[in-house]
Amino acid sequence: MAESPFTVSDVMTHTVVAVGMDAPFKDVVELLDQWKVSALPVLAGDGRVVGVVSEADLLPKEEFRDTDQGALTERAKASALTAGGLMSAPAVTVHADATVAEAARIMARRHVKRLPVVDGVGLLQGVVSRSDLLKVFLRSDDEIAEEIRRSVLSVLPYGDTLTASVTEGSVTIGGLLPERGLVTLIARAVRAVEGVVDVRLDLTHR
């Protein structure tokens, strides 16, 4: 059964602002504000992504302005003056050929909003954000239905007895299904299609 083709390269932002390790604190803040992003990749001299500096990394400067309390790491960031001292490292990254689902799992597991996209040697190729991953839900109903018919129903046993309709991303599979054991397989395969919001099975059985 064909897999849905959406990968990180399909949805990522290719034009990316990044900073070097020597970038001053204020420059980092200004770039975050100018580009309306919550984090910036930090690059070594050869262009490899070595870390990420985020709004959360900058906040200790204000949070611990008038106190010596706090964890050692937080105090270190509060006194840092450049991106190299502020950044979280190593960077949590993803490759362009990773699936959208894989990128979403990395973000959820590592509690980050943006992932630098790197090549095999760690050079920056782009950035993928939570909002980028949600682009798959902008697919039209007709496009989703066509993919379900082509890559799911056409290769399933008895798939020619089934129909697929899509409304606002919610899929209804209807028709005659001789084998009840295929119900779970059909639901899982349809749900795996990018852009599907929900799956309803309106099937009759012999």
PDB file of N, CA and C in Angstrom, residues 30-129:
ATOM      1  N   GLU A  30      16.629  41.106  18.725  1.00  0.00           N
ATOM      2  CA  GLU A  30      16.131  41.900  17.607  1.00  0.00           C
ATOM      3  C   GLU A  30      15.738  41.013  16.427  1.00  0.00           C
ATOM      4  N   LEU A  31      16.506  39.959  16.164  1.00  0.00           N
ATOM      5  CA  LEU A  31      16.174  39.055  15.061  1.00  0.00           C
ATOM      6  C   LEU A  31      14.896  38.263  15.353  1.00  0.00           C
ATOM      7  N   LEU A  32      14.732  37.807  16.588  1.00  0.00           N
ATOM      8  CA  LEU A  32      13.506  37.111  16.956  1.00  0.00           C
ATOM      9  C   LEU A  32      12.295  38.009  16.726  1.00  0.00           C
ATOM     10  N   ASP A  33      12.416  39.265  17.110  1.00  0.00           N
ATOM     11  CA  ASP A  33      11.306  40.205  16.939  1.00  0.00           C
ATOM     12  C   ASP A  33      11.081  40.540  15.465  1.00  0.00           C
ATOM     13  N   GLN A  34      12.145  40.755  14.736  1.00  0.00           N
ATOM     14  CA  GLN A  34      12.040  41.139  13.325  1.00  0.00           C
ATOM     15  C   GLN A  34      11.403  40.042  12.481  1.00  0.00           C
ATOM     16  N   TRP A  35      11.808  38.787  12.731  1.00  0.00           N
ATOM     17  CA  TRP A  35      11.324  37.670  11.929  1.00  0.00           C
ATOM     18  C   TRP A  35      10.098  36.986  12.518  1.00  0.00           C
ATOM     19  N   LYS A  36       9.660  37.461  13.696  1.00  0.00           N
ATOM     20  CA  LYS A  36       8.462  36.907  14.344  1.00  0.00           C
ATOM     21  C   LYS A  36       8.565  35.398  14.529  1.00  0.00           C
ATOM     22  N   VAL A  37       9.709  34.955  15.061  1.00  0.00           N
ATOM     23  CA  VAL A  37       9.928  33.541  15.356  1.00  0.00           C
ATOM     24  C   VAL A  37      10.287  33.403  16.829  1.00  0.00           C
ATOM     25  N   SER A  38      10.182  32.191  17.330  1.00  0.00           N
ATOM     26  CA  SER A  38      10.438  31.952  18.750  1.00  0.00           C
ATOM     27  C   SER A  38      11.817  31.383  19.021  1.00  0.00           C
ATOM     28  N   ALA A  39      12.559  31.023  17.965  1.00  0.00           N
ATOM     29  CA  ALA A  39      13.888  30.434  18.151  1.00  0.00           C
ATOM     30  C   ALA A  39      14.705  30.582  16.879  1.00  0.00           C
ATOM     31  N   LEU A  40      16.031  30.562  17.046  1.00  0.00           N
ATOM     32  CA  LEU A  40      16.954  30.680  15.917  1.00  0.00           C
ATOM     33  C   LEU A  40      18.003  29.573  15.982  1.00  0.00           C
ATOM     34  N   PRO A  41      18.322  28.939  14.847  1.00  0.00           N
ATOM     35  CA  PRO A  41      19.443  28.009  14.834  1.00  0.00           C
ATOM     36  C   PRO A  41      20.749  28.775  15.065  1.00  0.00           C
ATOM     37  N   VAL A  42      21.677  28.135  15.749  1.00  0.00           N
ATOM     38  CA  VAL A  42      23.006  28.719  15.972  1.00  0.00           C
ATOM     39  C   VAL A  42      23.998  27.888  15.167  1.00  0.00           C
ATOM     40  N   LEU A  43      24.792  28.574  14.344  1.00  0.00           N
ATOM     41  CA  LEU A  43      25.698  27.882  13.426  1.00  0.00           C
ATOM     42  C   LEU A  43      27.140  28.034  13.853  1.00  0.00           C
ATOM     43  N   ALA A  44      27.900  26.952  13.667  1.00  0.00           N
ATOM     44  CA  ALA A  44      29.349  27.018  13.811  1.00  0.00           C
ATOM     45  C   ALA A  44      29.918  27.664  12.548  1.00  0.00           C
ATOM     46  N   GLY A  45      31.225  27.885  12.538  1.00  0.00           N
ATOM     47  CA  GLY A  45      31.855  28.584  11.429  1.00  0.00           C
ATOM     48  C   GLY A  45      31.648  27.933  10.083  1.00  0.00           C
ATOM     49  N   ASP A  46      31.519  26.606  10.050  1.00  0.00           N
ATOM     50  CA  ASP A  46      31.351  25.908   8.776  1.00  0.00           C
ATOM     51  C   ASP A  46      29.899  25.765   8.362  1.00  0.00           C
ATOM     52  N   GLY A  47      28.980  26.354   9.135  1.00  0.00           N
ATOM     53  CA  GLY A  47      27.561  26.305   8.783  1.00  0.00           C
ATOM     54  C   GLY A  47      26.790  25.165   9.409  1.00  0.00           C
ATOM     55  N   ARG A  48      27.446  24.373  10.250  1.00  0.00           N
ATOM     56  CA  ARG A  48      26.735  23.293  10.940  1.00  0.00           C
ATOM     57  C   ARG A  48      25.873  23.855  12.070  1.00  0.00           C
ATOM     58  N   VAL A  49      24.720  23.243  12.263  1.00  0.00           N
ATOM     59  CA  VAL A  49      23.837  23.642  13.365  1.00  0.00           C
ATOM     60  C   VAL A  49      24.381  23.027  14.655  1.00  0.00           C
ATOM     61  N   VAL A  50      24.754  23.877  15.596  1.00  0.00           N
ATOM     62  CA  VAL A  50      25.334  23.390  16.848  1.00  0.00           C
ATOM     63  C   VAL A  50      24.408  23.630  18.040  1.00  0.00           C
ATOM     64  N   GLY A  51      23.362  24.390  17.840  1.00  0.00           N
ATOM     65  CA  GLY A  51      22.438  24.661  18.934  1.00  0.00           C
ATOM     66  C   GLY A  51      21.265  25.474  18.451  1.00  0.00           C
ATOM     67  N   VAL A  52      20.373  25.791  19.368  1.00  0.00           N
ATOM     68  CA  VAL A  52      19.217  26.634  19.087  1.00  0.00           C
ATOM     69  C   VAL A  52      19.078  27.608  20.250  1.00  0.00           C
ATOM     70  N   VAL A  53      18.872  28.882  19.941  1.00  0.00           N
ATOM     71  CA  VAL A  53      18.617  29.864  20.984  1.00  0.00           C
ATOM     72  C   VAL A  53      17.165  30.308  20.859  1.00  0.00           C
ATOM     73  N   SER A  54      16.415  30.158  21.943  1.00  0.00           N
ATOM     74  CA  SER A  54      14.983  30.434  21.926  1.00  0.00           C
ATOM     75  C   SER A  54      14.641  31.539  22.906  1.00  0.00           C
ATOM     76  N   GLU A  55      13.395  31.966  22.854  1.00  0.00           N
ATOM     77  CA  GLU A  55      12.918  32.962  23.815  1.00  0.00           C
ATOM     78  C   GLU A  55      13.123  32.464  25.243  1.00  0.00           C
ATOM     79  N   ALA A  56      12.909  31.162  25.454  1.00  0.00           N
ATOM     80  CA  ALA A  56      13.085  30.601  26.791  1.00  0.00           C
ATOM     81  C   ALA A  56      14.530  30.705  27.256  1.00  0.00           C
ATOM     82  N   ASP A  57      15.480  30.633  26.333  1.00  0.00           N
ATOM     83  CA  ASP A  57      16.897  30.765  26.687  1.00  0.00           C
ATOM     84  C   ASP A  57      17.250  32.199  27.070  1.00  0.00           C
ATOM     85  N   LEU A  58      16.489  33.155  26.551  1.00  0.00           N
ATOM     86  CA  LEU A  58      16.779  34.563  26.816  1.00  0.00           C
ATOM     87  C   LEU A  58      16.146  35.076  28.109  1.00  0.00           C
ATOM     88  N   LEU A  59      15.053  34.452  28.520  1.00  0.00           N
ATOM     89  CA  LEU A  59      14.297  34.955  29.663  1.00  0.00           C
ATOM     90  C   LEU A  59      15.070  34.987  30.983  1.00  0.00           C
ATOM     91  N   PRO A  60      16.000  34.045  31.249  1.00  0.00           N
ATOM     92  CA  PRO A  60      16.735  34.133  32.517  1.00  0.00           C
ATOM     93  C   PRO A  60      17.448  35.468  32.721  1.00  0.00           C
ATOM     94  N   LYS A  61      17.809  36.145  31.638  1.00  0.00           N
ATOM     95  CA  LYS A  61      18.459  37.455  31.760  1.00  0.00           C
ATOM     96  C   LYS A  61      17.559  38.428  32.535  1.00  0.00           C
ATOM     97  N   GLU A  62      16.267  38.347  32.293  1.00  0.00           N
ATOM     98  CA  GLU A  62      15.310  39.205  33.001  1.00  0.00           C
ATOM     99  C   GLU A  62      14.887  38.579  34.330  1.00  0.00           C
ATOM    100  N   GLU A  63      14.665  37.253  34.301  1.00  0.00           N
ATOM    101  CA  GLU A  63      14.154  36.556  35.485  1.00  0.00           C
ATOM    102  C   GLU A  63      15.104  36.666  36.669  1.00  0.00           C
ATOM    103  N   PHE A  64      16.413  36.588  36.416  1.00  0.00           N
ATOM    104  CA  PHE A  64      17.392  36.585  37.501  1.00  0.00           C
ATOM    105  C   PHE A  64      18.187  37.887  37.559  1.00  0.00           C
ATOM    106  N   ARG A  65      17.562  38.944  37.070  1.00  0.00           N
ATOM    107  CA  ARG A  65      18.227  40.238  37.049  1.00  0.00           C
ATOM    108  C   ARG A  65      18.628  40.703  38.451  1.00  0.00           C
ATOM    109  N   ASP A  66      17.762  40.477  39.442  1.00  0.00           N
ATOM    110  CA  ASP A  66      18.005  41.017  40.783  1.00  0.00           C
ATOM    111  C   ASP A  66      18.118  39.939  41.848  1.00  0.00           C
ATOM    112  N   THR A  67      18.541  38.728  41.444  1.00  0.00           N
ATOM    113  CA  THR A  67      18.694  37.652  42.418  1.00  0.00           C
ATOM    114  C   THR A  67      19.821  36.717  42.003  1.00  0.00           C
ATOM    115  N   ASP A  68      20.399  36.053  42.994  1.00  0.00           N
ATOM    116  CA  ASP A  68      21.430  35.055  42.727  1.00  0.00           C
ATOM    117  C   ASP A  68      20.861  33.645  42.835  1.00  0.00           C
ATOM    118  N   GLN A  69      19.561  33.540  43.022  1.00  0.00           N
ATOM    119  CA  GLN A  69      18.917  32.240  43.148  1.00  0.00           C
ATOM    120  C   GLN A  69      18.795  31.598  41.766  1.00  0.00           C
ATOM    121  N   GLY A  70      18.389  30.316  41.762  1.00  0.00           N
ATOM    122  CA  GLY A  70      18.183  29.605  40.501  1.00  0.00           C
ATOM    123  C   GLY A  70      19.240  28.554  40.257  1.00  0.00           C
ATOM    124  N   ALA A  71      18.917  27.642  39.343  1.00  0.00           N
ATOM    125  CA  ALA A  71      19.837  26.559  39.006  1.00  0.00           C
ATOM    126  C   ALA A  71      21.077  27.108  38.306  1.00  0.00           C
ATOM    127  N   LEU A  72      22.133  26.322  38.346  1.00  0.00           N
ATOM    128  CA  LEU A  72      23.405  26.742  37.752  1.00  0.00           C
ATOM    129  C   LEU A  72      23.238  27.070  36.277  1.00  0.00           C
ATOM    130  N   THR A  73      22.498  26.224  35.549  1.00  0.00           N
ATOM    131  CA  THR A  73      22.299  26.456  34.118  1.00  0.00           C
ATOM    132  C   THR A  73      21.571  27.765  33.870  1.00  0.00           C
ATOM    133  N   GLU A  74      20.545  28.041  34.674  1.00  0.00           N
ATOM    134  CA  GLU A  74      19.771  29.277  34.502  1.00  0.00           C
ATOM    135  C   GLU A  74      20.627  30.499  34.802  1.00  0.00           C
ATOM    136  N   ARG A  75      21.452  30.416  35.839  1.00  0.00           N
ATOM    137  CA  ARG A  75      22.309  31.553  36.179  1.00  0.00           C
ATOM    138  C   ARG A  75      23.349  31.783  35.089  1.00  0.00           C
ATOM    139  N   ALA A  76      23.846  30.677  34.496  1.00  0.00           N
ATOM    140  CA  ALA A  76      24.818  30.804  33.412  1.00  0.00           C
ATOM    141  C   ALA A  76      24.193  31.516  32.219  1.00  0.00           C
ATOM    142  N   LYS A  77      22.957  31.176  31.896  1.00  0.00           N
ATOM    143  CA  LYS A  77      22.290  31.830  30.772  1.00  0.00           C
ATOM    144  C   LYS A  77      21.967  33.280  31.106  1.00  0.00           C
ATOM    145  N   ALA A  78      21.679  33.558  32.372  1.00  0.00           N
ATOM    146  CA  ALA A  78      21.387  34.929  32.778  1.00  0.00           C
ATOM    147  C   ALA A  78      22.600  35.837  32.593  1.00  0.00           C
ATOM    148  N   SER A  79      23.794  35.267  32.694  1.00  0.00           N
ATOM    149  CA  SER A  79      25.015  36.070  32.552  1.00  0.00           C
ATOM    150  C   SER A  79      25.616  35.988  31.152  1.00  0.00           C
ATOM    151  N   ALA A  80      25.043  35.133  30.282  1.00  0.00           N
ATOM    152  CA  ALA A  80      25.597  34.947  28.934  1.00  0.00           C
ATOM    153  C   ALA A  80      25.391  36.192  28.087  1.00  0.00           C
ATOM    154  N   LEU A  81      26.347  36.458  27.206  1.00  0.00           N
ATOM    155  CA  LEU A  81      26.300  37.662  26.369  1.00  0.00           C
ATOM    156  C   LEU A  81      26.188  37.351  24.879  1.00  0.00           C
ATOM    157  N   THR A  82      26.385  36.086  24.508  1.00  0.00           N
ATOM    158  CA  THR A  82      26.339  35.723  23.091  1.00  0.00           C
ATOM    159  C   THR A  82      25.465  34.485  22.892  1.00  0.00           C
ATOM    160  N   ALA A  83      25.128  34.230  21.633  1.00  0.00           N
ATOM    161  CA  ALA A  83      24.286  33.084  21.304  1.00  0.00           C
ATOM    162  C   ALA A  83      24.917  31.775  21.750  1.00  0.00           C
ATOM    163  N   GLY A  84      26.260  31.694  21.683  1.00  0.00           N
ATOM    164  CA  GLY A  84      26.930  30.470  22.105  1.00  0.00           C
ATOM    165  C   GLY A  84      26.715  30.153  23.568  1.00  0.00           C
ATOM    166  N   GLY A  85      26.625  31.176  24.410  1.00  0.00           N
ATOM    167  CA  GLY A  85      26.379  30.953  25.825  1.00  0.00           C
ATOM    168  C   GLY A  85      24.918  30.790  26.156  1.00  0.00           C
ATOM    169  N   LEU A  86      24.063  31.296  25.301  1.00  0.00           N
ATOM    170  CA  LEU A  86      22.622  31.249  25.540  1.00  0.00           C
ATOM    171  C   LEU A  86      21.970  29.978  25.007  1.00  0.00           C
ATOM    172  N   MET A  87      22.516  29.419  23.963  1.00  0.00           N
ATOM    173  CA  MET A  87      21.835  28.365  23.216  1.00  0.00           C
ATOM    174  C   MET A  87      21.660  27.082  24.009  1.00  0.00           C
ATOM    175  N   SER A  88      20.645  26.328  23.589  1.00  0.00           N
ATOM    176  CA  SER A  88      20.466  24.957  24.063  1.00  0.00           C
ATOM    177  C   SER A  88      21.174  24.038  23.076  1.00  0.00           C
ATOM    178  N   ALA A  89      22.013  23.160  23.594  1.00  0.00           N
ATOM    179  CA  ALA A  89      22.800  22.292  22.724  1.00  0.00           C
ATOM    180  C   ALA A  89      22.901  20.897  23.344  1.00  0.00           C
ATOM    181  N   PRO A  90      23.045  19.859  22.502  1.00  0.00           N
ATOM    182  CA  PRO A  90      23.030  19.934  21.040  1.00  0.00           C
ATOM    183  C   PRO A  90      21.634  20.250  20.514  1.00  0.00           C
ATOM    184  N   ALA A  91      21.567  20.747  19.302  1.00  0.00           N
ATOM    185  CA  ALA A  91      20.286  21.120  18.715  1.00  0.00           C
ATOM    186  C   ALA A  91      19.443  19.887  18.416  1.00  0.00           C
ATOM    187  N   VAL A  92      18.149  20.010  18.640  1.00  0.00           N
ATOM    188  CA  VAL A  92      17.204  18.974  18.211  1.00  0.00           C
ATOM    189  C   VAL A  92      16.872  19.269  16.762  1.00  0.00           C
ATOM    190  N   THR A  93      17.239  18.373  15.858  1.00  0.00           N
ATOM    191  CA  THR A  93      17.090  18.621  14.425  1.00  0.00           C
ATOM    192  C   THR A  93      16.301  17.498  13.758  1.00  0.00           C
ATOM    193  N   VAL A  94      16.030  17.689  12.480  1.00  0.00           N
ATOM    194  CA  VAL A  94      15.329  16.679  11.684  1.00  0.00           C
ATOM    195  C   VAL A  94      15.875  16.747  10.266  1.00  0.00           C
ATOM    196  N   HIS A  95      15.774  15.640   9.540  1.00  0.00           N
ATOM    197  CA  HIS A  95      16.212  15.608   8.141  1.00  0.00           C
ATOM    198  C   HIS A  95      15.030  15.885   7.219  1.00  0.00           C
ATOM    199  N   ALA A  96      15.337  16.413   6.045  1.00  0.00           N
ATOM    200  CA  ALA A  96      14.291  16.816   5.106  1.00  0.00           C
ATOM    201  C   ALA A  96      13.436  15.648   4.639  1.00  0.00           C
ATOM    202  N   ASP A  97      13.993  14.432   4.629  1.00  0.00           N
ATOM    203  CA  ASP A  97      13.222  13.286   4.148  1.00  0.00           C
ATOM    204  C   ASP A  97      12.424  12.595   5.242  1.00  0.00           C
ATOM    205  N   ALA A  98      12.450  13.130   6.464  1.00  0.00           N
ATOM    206  CA  ALA A  98      11.615  12.583   7.534  1.00  0.00           C
ATOM    207  C   ALA A  98      10.151  12.879   7.229  1.00  0.00           C
ATOM    208  N   THR A  99       9.259  12.023   7.666  1.00  0.00           N
ATOM    209  CA  THR A  99       7.841  12.279   7.427  1.00  0.00           C
ATOM    210  C   THR A  99       7.347  13.385   8.346  1.00  0.00           C
ATOM    211  N   VAL A 100       6.246  13.992   7.949  1.00  0.00           N
ATOM    212  CA  VAL A 100       5.632  15.025   8.778  1.00  0.00           C
ATOM    213  C   VAL A 100       5.274  14.456  10.144  1.00  0.00           C
ATOM    214  N   ALA A 101       4.791  13.222  10.173  1.00  0.00           N
ATOM    215  CA  ALA A 101       4.437  12.582  11.443  1.00  0.00           C
ATOM    216  C   ALA A 101       5.657  12.412  12.345  1.00  0.00           C
ATOM    217  N   GLU A 102       6.795  12.040  11.756  1.00  0.00           N
ATOM    218  CA  GLU A 102       8.021  11.887  12.539  1.00  0.00           C
ATOM    219  C   GLU A 102       8.444  13.221  13.141  1.00  0.00           C
ATOM    220  N   ALA A 103       8.364  14.289  12.354  1.00  0.00           N
ATOM    221  CA  ALA A 103       8.723  15.613  12.864  1.00  0.00           C
ATOM    222  C   ALA A 103       7.793  16.023  14.000  1.00  0.00           C
ATOM    223  N   ALA A 104       6.506  15.729  13.851  1.00  0.00           N
ATOM    224  CA  ALA A 104       5.540  16.074  14.900  1.00  0.00           C
ATOM    225  C   ALA A 104       5.852  15.326  16.190  1.00  0.00           C
ATOM    226  N   ARG A 105       6.242  14.058  16.071  1.00  0.00           N
ATOM    227  CA  ARG A 105       6.573  13.281  17.273  1.00  0.00           C
ATOM    228  C   ARG A 105       7.823  13.829  17.958  1.00  0.00           C
ATOM    229  N   ILE A 106       8.818  14.239  17.178  1.00  0.00           N
ATOM    230  CA  ILE A 106      10.034  14.814  17.764  1.00  0.00           C
ATOM    231  C   ILE A 106       9.690  16.088  18.528  1.00  0.00           C
ATOM    232  N   MET A 107       8.879  16.949  17.920  1.00  0.00           N
ATOM    233  CA  MET A 107       8.491  18.193  18.586  1.00  0.00           C
ATOM    234  C   MET A 107       7.765  17.919  19.898  1.00  0.00           C
ATOM    235  N   ALA A 108       6.838  16.971  19.868  1.00  0.00           N
ATOM    236  CA  ALA A 108       6.070  16.662  21.069  1.00  0.00           C
ATOM    237  C   ALA A 108       6.952  16.057  22.150  1.00  0.00           C
ATOM    238  N   ARG A 109       7.822  15.144  21.750  1.00  0.00           N
ATOM    239  CA  ARG A 109       8.672  14.450  22.723  1.00  0.00           C
ATOM    240  C   ARG A 109       9.711  15.376  23.333  1.00  0.00           C
ATOM    241  N   ARG A 110      10.255  16.303  22.525  1.00  0.00           N
ATOM    242  CA  ARG A 110      11.319  17.183  23.002  1.00  0.00           C
ATOM    243  C   ARG A 110      10.806  18.558  23.433  1.00  0.00           C
ATOM    244  N   HIS A 111       9.498  18.766  23.337  1.00  0.00           N
ATOM    245  CA  HIS A 111       8.868  20.009  23.794  1.00  0.00           C
ATOM    246  C   HIS A 111       9.472  21.235  23.112  1.00  0.00           C
ATOM    247  N   VAL A 112       9.565  21.173  21.779  1.00  0.00           N
ATOM    248  CA  VAL A 112      10.058  22.306  21.010  1.00  0.00           C
ATOM    249  C   VAL A 112       9.017  22.691  19.965  1.00  0.00           C
ATOM    250  N   LYS A 113       9.068  23.956  19.517  1.00  0.00           N
ATOM    251  CA  LYS A 113       8.094  24.466  18.555  1.00  0.00           C
ATOM    252  C   LYS A 113       8.642  24.497  17.133  1.00  0.00           C
ATOM    253  N   ARG A 114       9.963  24.469  17.008  1.00  0.00           N
ATOM    254  CA  ARG A 114      10.606  24.564  15.691  1.00  0.00           C
ATOM    255  C   ARG A 114      11.800  23.615  15.647  1.00  0.00           C
ATOM    256  N   LEU A 115      12.043  23.041  14.472  1.00  0.00           N
ATOM    257  CA  LEU A 115      13.183  22.143  14.293  1.00  0.00           C
ATOM    258  C   LEU A 115      14.033  22.620  13.120  1.00  0.00           C
ATOM    259  N   PRO A 116      15.326  22.848  13.328  1.00  0.00           N
ATOM    260  CA  PRO A 116      16.211  23.066  12.180  1.00  0.00           C
ATOM    261  C   PRO A 116      16.238  21.809  11.318  1.00  0.00           C
ATOM    262  N   VAL A 117      16.195  21.998  10.017  1.00  0.00           N
ATOM    263  CA  VAL A 117      16.281  20.878   9.078  1.00  0.00           C
ATOM    264  C   VAL A 117      17.712  20.833   8.556  1.00  0.00           C
ATOM    265  N   VAL A 118      18.375  19.700   8.717  1.00  0.00           N
ATOM    266  CA  VAL A 118      19.792  19.590   8.359  1.00  0.00           C
ATOM    267  C   VAL A 118      20.013  18.455   7.375  1.00  0.00           C
ATOM    268  N   ASP A 119      21.157  18.541   6.678  1.00  0.00           N
ATOM    269  CA  ASP A 119      21.535  17.447   5.777  1.00  0.00           C
ATOM    270  C   ASP A 119      22.368  16.424   6.537  1.00  0.00           C
ATOM    271  N   GLY A 120      22.977  15.521   5.802  1.00  0.00           N
ATOM    272  CA  GLY A 120      23.686  14.420   6.435  1.00  0.00           C
ATOM    273  C   GLY A 120      24.886  14.814   7.266  1.00  0.00           C
ATOM    274  N   VAL A 121      25.441  15.995   7.019  1.00  0.00           N
ATOM    275  CA  VAL A 121      26.602  16.444   7.793  1.00  0.00           C
ATOM    276  C   VAL A 121      26.244  17.586   8.741  1.00  0.00           C
ATOM    277  N   GLY A 122      24.963  17.840   8.893  1.00  0.00           N
ATOM    278  CA  GLY A 122      24.526  18.824   9.875  1.00  0.00           C
ATOM    279  C   GLY A 122      24.412  20.245   9.384  1.00  0.00           C
ATOM    280  N   LEU A 123      24.514  20.462   8.057  1.00  0.00           N
ATOM    281  CA  LEU A 123      24.381  21.803   7.516  1.00  0.00           C
ATOM    282  C   LEU A 123      22.911  22.197   7.409  1.00  0.00           C
ATOM    283  N   LEU A 124      22.633  23.442   7.707  1.00  0.00           N
ATOM    284  CA  LEU A 124      21.261  23.933   7.745  1.00  0.00           C
ATOM    285  C   LEU A 124      20.637  23.979   6.357  1.00  0.00           C
ATOM    286  N   GLN A 125      19.432  23.394   6.233  1.00  0.00           N
ATOM    287  CA  GLN A 125      18.687  23.423   4.976  1.00  0.00           C
ATOM    288  C   GLN A 125      17.393  24.232   5.081  1.00  0.00           C
ATOM    289  N   GLY A 126      16.889  24.365   6.279  1.00  0.00           N
ATOM    290  CA  GLY A 126      15.632  25.069   6.476  1.00  0.00           C
ATOM    291  C   GLY A 126      15.168  24.901   7.912  1.00  0.00           C
ATOM    292  N   VAL A 127      13.942  25.278   8.167  1.00  0.00           N
ATOM    293  CA  VAL A 127      13.337  25.129   9.490  1.00  0.00           C
ATOM    294  C   VAL A 127      11.903  24.665   9.299  1.00  0.00           C
ATOM    295  N   VAL A 128      11.457  23.768  10.149  1.00  0.00           N
ATOM    296  CA  VAL A 128      10.056  23.346  10.133  1.00  0.00           C
ATOM    297  C   VAL A 128       9.443  23.674  11.494  1.00  0.00           C
ATOM    298  N   SER A 129       8.281  24.280  11.470  1.00  0.00           N
ATOM    299  CA  SER A 129       7.606  24.696  12.698  1.00  0.00           C
ATOM    300  C   SER A 129       6.298  23.937  12.857  1.00  0.00           C
TER     301      SER A 129
END
